[in-house]
Short mmCIF file of C-alpha atoms and ligand atoms in Angstrom, two decimals:
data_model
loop_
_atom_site.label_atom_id
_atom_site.label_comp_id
_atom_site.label_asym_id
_atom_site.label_seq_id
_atom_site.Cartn_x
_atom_site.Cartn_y
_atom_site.Cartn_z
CA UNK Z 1 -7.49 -33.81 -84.53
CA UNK Z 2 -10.62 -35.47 -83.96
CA UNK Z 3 -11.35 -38.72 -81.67
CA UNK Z 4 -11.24 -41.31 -83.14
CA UNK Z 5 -15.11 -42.37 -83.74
CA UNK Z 6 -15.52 -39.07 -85.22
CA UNK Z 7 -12.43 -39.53 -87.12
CA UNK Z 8 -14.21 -42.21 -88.97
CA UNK Z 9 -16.35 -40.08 -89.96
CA UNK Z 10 -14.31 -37.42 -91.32
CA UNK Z 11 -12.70 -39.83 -93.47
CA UNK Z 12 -16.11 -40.82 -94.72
CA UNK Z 13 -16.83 -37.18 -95.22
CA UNK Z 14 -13.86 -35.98 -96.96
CA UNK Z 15 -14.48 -39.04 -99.25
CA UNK Z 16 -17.39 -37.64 -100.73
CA UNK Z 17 -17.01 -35.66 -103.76
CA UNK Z 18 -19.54 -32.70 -102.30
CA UNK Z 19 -16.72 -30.74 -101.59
CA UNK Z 20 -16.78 -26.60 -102.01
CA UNK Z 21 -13.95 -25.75 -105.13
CA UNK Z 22 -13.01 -22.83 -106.98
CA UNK Z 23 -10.36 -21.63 -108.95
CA UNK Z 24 -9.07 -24.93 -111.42
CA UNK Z 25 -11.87 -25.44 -113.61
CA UNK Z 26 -11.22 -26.24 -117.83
CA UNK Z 27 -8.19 -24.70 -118.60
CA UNK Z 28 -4.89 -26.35 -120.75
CA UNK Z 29 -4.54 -28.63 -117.80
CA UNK Z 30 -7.92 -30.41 -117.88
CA UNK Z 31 -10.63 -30.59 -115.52
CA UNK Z 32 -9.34 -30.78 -112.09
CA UNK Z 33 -10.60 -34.43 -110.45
CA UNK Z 34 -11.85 -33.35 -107.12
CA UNK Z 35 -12.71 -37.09 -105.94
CA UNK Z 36 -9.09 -38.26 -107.20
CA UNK Z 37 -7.40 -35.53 -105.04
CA UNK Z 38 -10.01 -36.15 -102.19
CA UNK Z 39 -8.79 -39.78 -102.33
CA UNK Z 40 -4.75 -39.38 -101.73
CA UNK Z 41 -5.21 -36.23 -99.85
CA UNK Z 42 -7.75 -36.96 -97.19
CA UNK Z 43 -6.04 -39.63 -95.44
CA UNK Z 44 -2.53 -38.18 -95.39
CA UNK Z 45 -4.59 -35.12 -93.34
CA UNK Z 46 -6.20 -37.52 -91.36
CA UNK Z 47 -3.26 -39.52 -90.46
CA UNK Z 48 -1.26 -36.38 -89.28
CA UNK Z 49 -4.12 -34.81 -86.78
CA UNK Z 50 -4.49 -39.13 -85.58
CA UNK Z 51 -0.59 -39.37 -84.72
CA UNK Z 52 -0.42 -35.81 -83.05
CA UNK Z 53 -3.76 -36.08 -81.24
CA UNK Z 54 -2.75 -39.23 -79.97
CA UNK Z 55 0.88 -38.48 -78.90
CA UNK Z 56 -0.93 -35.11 -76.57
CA UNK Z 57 -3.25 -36.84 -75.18
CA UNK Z 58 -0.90 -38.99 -73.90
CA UNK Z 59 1.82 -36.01 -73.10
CA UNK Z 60 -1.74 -34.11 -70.95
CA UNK Z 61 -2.33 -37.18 -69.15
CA UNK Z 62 0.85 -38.97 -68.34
CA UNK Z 63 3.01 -35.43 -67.91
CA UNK Z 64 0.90 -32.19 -67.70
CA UNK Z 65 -0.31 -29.78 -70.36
CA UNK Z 66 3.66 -27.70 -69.73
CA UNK Z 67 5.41 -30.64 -71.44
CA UNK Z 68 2.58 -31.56 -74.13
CA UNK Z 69 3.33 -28.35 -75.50
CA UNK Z 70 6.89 -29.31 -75.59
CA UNK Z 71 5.77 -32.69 -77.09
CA UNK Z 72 3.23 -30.60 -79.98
CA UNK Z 73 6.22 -28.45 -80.84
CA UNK Z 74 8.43 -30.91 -81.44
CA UNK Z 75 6.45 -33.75 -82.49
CA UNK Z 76 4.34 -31.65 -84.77
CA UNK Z 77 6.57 -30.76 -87.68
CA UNK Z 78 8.15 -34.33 -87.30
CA UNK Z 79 4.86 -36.17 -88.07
CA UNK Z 80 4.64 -33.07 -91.00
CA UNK Z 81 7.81 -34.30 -92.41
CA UNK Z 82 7.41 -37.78 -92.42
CA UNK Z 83 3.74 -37.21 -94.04
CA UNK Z 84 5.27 -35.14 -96.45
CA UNK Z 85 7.90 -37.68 -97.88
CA UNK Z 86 5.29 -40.78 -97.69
CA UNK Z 87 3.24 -39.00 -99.95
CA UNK Z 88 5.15 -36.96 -101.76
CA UNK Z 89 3.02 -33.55 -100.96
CA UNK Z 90 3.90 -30.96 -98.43
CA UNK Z 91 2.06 -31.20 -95.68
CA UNK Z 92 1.42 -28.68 -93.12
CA UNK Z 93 -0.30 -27.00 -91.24
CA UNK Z 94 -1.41 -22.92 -91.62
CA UNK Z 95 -3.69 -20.52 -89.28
CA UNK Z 96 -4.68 -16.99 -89.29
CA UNK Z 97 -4.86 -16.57 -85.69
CA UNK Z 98 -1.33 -19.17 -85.41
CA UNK Z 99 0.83 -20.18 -82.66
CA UNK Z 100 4.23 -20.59 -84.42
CA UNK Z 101 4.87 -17.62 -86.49
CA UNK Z 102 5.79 -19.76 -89.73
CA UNK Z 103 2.14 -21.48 -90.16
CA UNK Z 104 0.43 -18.22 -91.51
CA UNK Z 105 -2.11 -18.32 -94.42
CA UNK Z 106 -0.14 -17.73 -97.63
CA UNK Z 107 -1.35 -14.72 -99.71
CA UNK Z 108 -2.35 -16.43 -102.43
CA UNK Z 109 -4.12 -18.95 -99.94
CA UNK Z 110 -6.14 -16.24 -97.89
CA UNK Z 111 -9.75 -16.89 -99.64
CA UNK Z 112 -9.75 -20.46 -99.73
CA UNK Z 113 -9.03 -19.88 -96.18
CA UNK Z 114 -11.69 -17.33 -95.57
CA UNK Z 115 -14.60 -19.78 -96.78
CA UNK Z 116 -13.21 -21.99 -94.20
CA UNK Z 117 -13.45 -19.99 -91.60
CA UNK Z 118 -16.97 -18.50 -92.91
CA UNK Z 119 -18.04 -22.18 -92.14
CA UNK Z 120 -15.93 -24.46 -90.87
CA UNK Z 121 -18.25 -27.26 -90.88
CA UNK Z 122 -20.09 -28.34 -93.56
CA UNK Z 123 -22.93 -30.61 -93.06
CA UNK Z 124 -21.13 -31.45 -89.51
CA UNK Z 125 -17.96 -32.76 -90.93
CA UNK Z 126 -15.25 -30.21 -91.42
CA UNK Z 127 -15.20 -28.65 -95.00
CA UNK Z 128 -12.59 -28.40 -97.76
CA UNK Z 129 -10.97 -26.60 -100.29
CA UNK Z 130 -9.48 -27.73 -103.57
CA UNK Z 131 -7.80 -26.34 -106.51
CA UNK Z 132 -4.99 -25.26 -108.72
CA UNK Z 133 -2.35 -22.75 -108.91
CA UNK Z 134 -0.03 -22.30 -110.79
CA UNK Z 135 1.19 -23.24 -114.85
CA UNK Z 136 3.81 -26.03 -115.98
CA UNK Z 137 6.62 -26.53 -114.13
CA UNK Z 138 4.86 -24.67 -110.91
CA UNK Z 139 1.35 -25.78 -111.32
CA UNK Z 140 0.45 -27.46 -107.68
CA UNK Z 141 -2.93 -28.72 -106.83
CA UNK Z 142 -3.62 -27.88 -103.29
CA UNK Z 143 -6.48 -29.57 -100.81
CA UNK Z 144 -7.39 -27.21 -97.58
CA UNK Z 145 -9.16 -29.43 -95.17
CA UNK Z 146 -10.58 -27.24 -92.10
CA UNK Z 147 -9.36 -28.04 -88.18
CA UNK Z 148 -12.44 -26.80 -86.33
CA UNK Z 149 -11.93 -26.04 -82.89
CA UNK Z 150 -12.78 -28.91 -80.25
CA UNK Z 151 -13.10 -28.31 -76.53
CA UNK Z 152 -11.30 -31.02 -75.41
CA UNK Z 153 -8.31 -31.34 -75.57
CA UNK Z 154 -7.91 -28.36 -77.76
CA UNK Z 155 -9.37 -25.80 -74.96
CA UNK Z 156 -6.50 -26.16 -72.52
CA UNK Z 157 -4.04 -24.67 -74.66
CA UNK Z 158 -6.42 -22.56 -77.32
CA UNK Z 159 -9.20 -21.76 -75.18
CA UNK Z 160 -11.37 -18.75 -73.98
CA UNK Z 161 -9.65 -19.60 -70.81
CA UNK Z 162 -5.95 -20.56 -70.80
CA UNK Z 163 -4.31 -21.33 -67.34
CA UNK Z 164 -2.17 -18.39 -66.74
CA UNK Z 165 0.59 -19.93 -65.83
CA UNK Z 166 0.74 -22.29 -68.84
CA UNK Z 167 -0.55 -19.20 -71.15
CA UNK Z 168 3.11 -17.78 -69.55
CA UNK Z 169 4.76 -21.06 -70.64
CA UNK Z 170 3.22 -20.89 -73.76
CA UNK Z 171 4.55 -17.06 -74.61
CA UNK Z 172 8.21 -18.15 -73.32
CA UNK Z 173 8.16 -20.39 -76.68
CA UNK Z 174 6.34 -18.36 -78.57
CA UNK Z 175 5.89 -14.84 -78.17
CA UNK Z 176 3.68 -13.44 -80.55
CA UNK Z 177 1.19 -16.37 -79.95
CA UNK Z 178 -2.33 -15.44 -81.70
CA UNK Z 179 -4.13 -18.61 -80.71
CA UNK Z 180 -5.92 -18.51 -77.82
CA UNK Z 181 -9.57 -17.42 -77.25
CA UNK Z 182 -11.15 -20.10 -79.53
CA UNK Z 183 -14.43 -21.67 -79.03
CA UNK Z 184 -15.34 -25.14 -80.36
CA UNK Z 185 -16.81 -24.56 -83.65
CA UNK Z 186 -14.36 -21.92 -84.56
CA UNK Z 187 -12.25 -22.66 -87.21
CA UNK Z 188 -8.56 -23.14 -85.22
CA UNK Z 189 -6.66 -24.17 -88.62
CA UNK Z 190 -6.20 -25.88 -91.46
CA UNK Z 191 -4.23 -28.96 -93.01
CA UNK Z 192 -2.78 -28.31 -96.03
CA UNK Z 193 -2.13 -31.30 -98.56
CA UNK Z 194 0.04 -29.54 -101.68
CA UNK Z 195 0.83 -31.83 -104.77
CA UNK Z 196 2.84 -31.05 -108.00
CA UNK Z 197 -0.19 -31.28 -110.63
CA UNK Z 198 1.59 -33.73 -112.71
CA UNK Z 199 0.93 -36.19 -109.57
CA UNK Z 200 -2.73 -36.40 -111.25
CA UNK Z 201 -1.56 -36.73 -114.78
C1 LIG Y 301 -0.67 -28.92 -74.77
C2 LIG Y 301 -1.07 -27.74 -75.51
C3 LIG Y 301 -1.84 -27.93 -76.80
C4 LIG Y 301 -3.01 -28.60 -76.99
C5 LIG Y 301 -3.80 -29.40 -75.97
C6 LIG Y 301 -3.37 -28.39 -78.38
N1 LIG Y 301 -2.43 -27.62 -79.01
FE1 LIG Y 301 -2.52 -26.93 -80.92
N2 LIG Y 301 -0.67 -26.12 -80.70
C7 LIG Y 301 0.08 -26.15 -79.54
C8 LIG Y 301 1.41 -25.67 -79.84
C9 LIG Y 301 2.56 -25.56 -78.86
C10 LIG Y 301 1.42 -25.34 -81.22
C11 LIG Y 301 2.60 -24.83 -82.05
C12 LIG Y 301 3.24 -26.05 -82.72
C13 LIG Y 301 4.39 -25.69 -83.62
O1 LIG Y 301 5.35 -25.08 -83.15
O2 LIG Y 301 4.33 -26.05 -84.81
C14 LIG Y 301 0.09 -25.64 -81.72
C15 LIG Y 301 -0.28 -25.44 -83.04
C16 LIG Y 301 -1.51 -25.77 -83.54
C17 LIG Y 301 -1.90 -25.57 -84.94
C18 LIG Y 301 -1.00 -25.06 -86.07
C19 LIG Y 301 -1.16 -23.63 -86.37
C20 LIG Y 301 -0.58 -22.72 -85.31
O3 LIG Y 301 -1.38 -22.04 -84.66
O4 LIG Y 301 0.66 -22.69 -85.11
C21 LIG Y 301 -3.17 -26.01 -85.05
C22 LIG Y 301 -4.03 -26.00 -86.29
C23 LIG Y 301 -3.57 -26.52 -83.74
N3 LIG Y 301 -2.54 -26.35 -82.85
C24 LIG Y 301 -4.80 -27.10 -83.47
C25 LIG Y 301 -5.08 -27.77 -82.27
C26 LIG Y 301 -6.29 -28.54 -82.08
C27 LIG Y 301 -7.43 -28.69 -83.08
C28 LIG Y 301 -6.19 -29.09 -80.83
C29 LIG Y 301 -7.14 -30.08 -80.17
C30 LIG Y 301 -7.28 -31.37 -80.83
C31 LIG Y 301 -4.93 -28.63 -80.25
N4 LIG Y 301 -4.29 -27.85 -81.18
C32 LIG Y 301 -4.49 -28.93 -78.97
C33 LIG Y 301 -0.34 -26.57 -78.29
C34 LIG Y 301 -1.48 -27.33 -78.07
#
């Protein structure tokens, strides 16, 4: 969720085929076609952290940071969803340190994640994963685009130094809440765009 000058950037970022891999590579399935997944993926990531940065921004300023995080739990996996059956991948969103319990890094996920997190930014624009798991019927190409931490408005709620009283709020929702204590730079997330392979056959 970036403003929306920066976002421009991003998008011009994420369209460049410098992007960190691993895994894929030759196998029965072909070469995997970074730029071609970088092209469908990066603006369905983009348009998901737009809509939801927008819609709490509005929520802090018109109603208080209490009901934005009503609004970002509720208006969160609704944007996911409708992302998810425009483009026909699952989108979401996953976090070691997470919020809602259900956004953890998948096993099979956890290095992909790790190089993220080892540097979140990558010549100042955030940095991505791509590749393949998976054979036939299962195979899924997967693109892991980092959310680095911002300070604003990110800091109110996953900051170094949450209001206690809306830290309280926060823990009434969800009570084994690991994200807090971030800094901007950090790496606070990630968007994950997953396709069926044969969407690049
Ligand atoms: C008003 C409080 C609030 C603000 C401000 C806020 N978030 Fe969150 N964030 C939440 C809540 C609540 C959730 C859990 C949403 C859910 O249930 O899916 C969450 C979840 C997330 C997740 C999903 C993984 C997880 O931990 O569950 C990411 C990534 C994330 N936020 C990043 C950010 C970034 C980046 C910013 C700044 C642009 C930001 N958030 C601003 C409240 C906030």
């Amino acid at each position: 969720m970036s403003g929306m000058a920066k976002s421009k950037i991003w998008i011009a970022a994420a369209s460049l085929p410098l992007l960190a891999s691993c895994g894929g590579g030759a196998g029965e399935a072909g070469p995997l076609d970074e730029v071609a997944v970088t092209a469908r993926s990066a603006p369905v990531a983009q348009e998901f952290q737009q809509k939801l940065k927008a819609q709490l921004v509005a929520a802090l300023t018109n109603s208080g940071p209490e009901s934005a995080v009503s609004v970002c739990s509720q208006v969160a996996p609704a944007i996911a969803a409708t992302a998810s059956e425009e483009s026909g991948a699952e989108v979401s969103r996953i976090a070691r340190r997470n919020r809602n319990p259900d956004a953890g890094v998948p096993a099979a996920m956890q290095s992909q994640y790790d190089a993220l997190a080892a540097q979140p930014l990558s010549d100042g624009k955030p940095a991505v994963q791509i590749w393949r798991s998976g054979e036939g019927e299962n195979a899924r190409i997967h693109y892991l685009s980092a959310i680095p931490m911002q300070d604003q408005p990110c800091s109110v709620c996953h900051g170094t130094a949450v209001d206690p009283a809306l830290k309280q709020h926060i823990d009434s929702l969800y009570p084994g809440d690991l994200a807090t204590g971030f800094k901007p730079g950090d790496l606070r997330g990630a968007m994950l765009i997953s396709w069926k392979a044969d969407a690049f056959q």
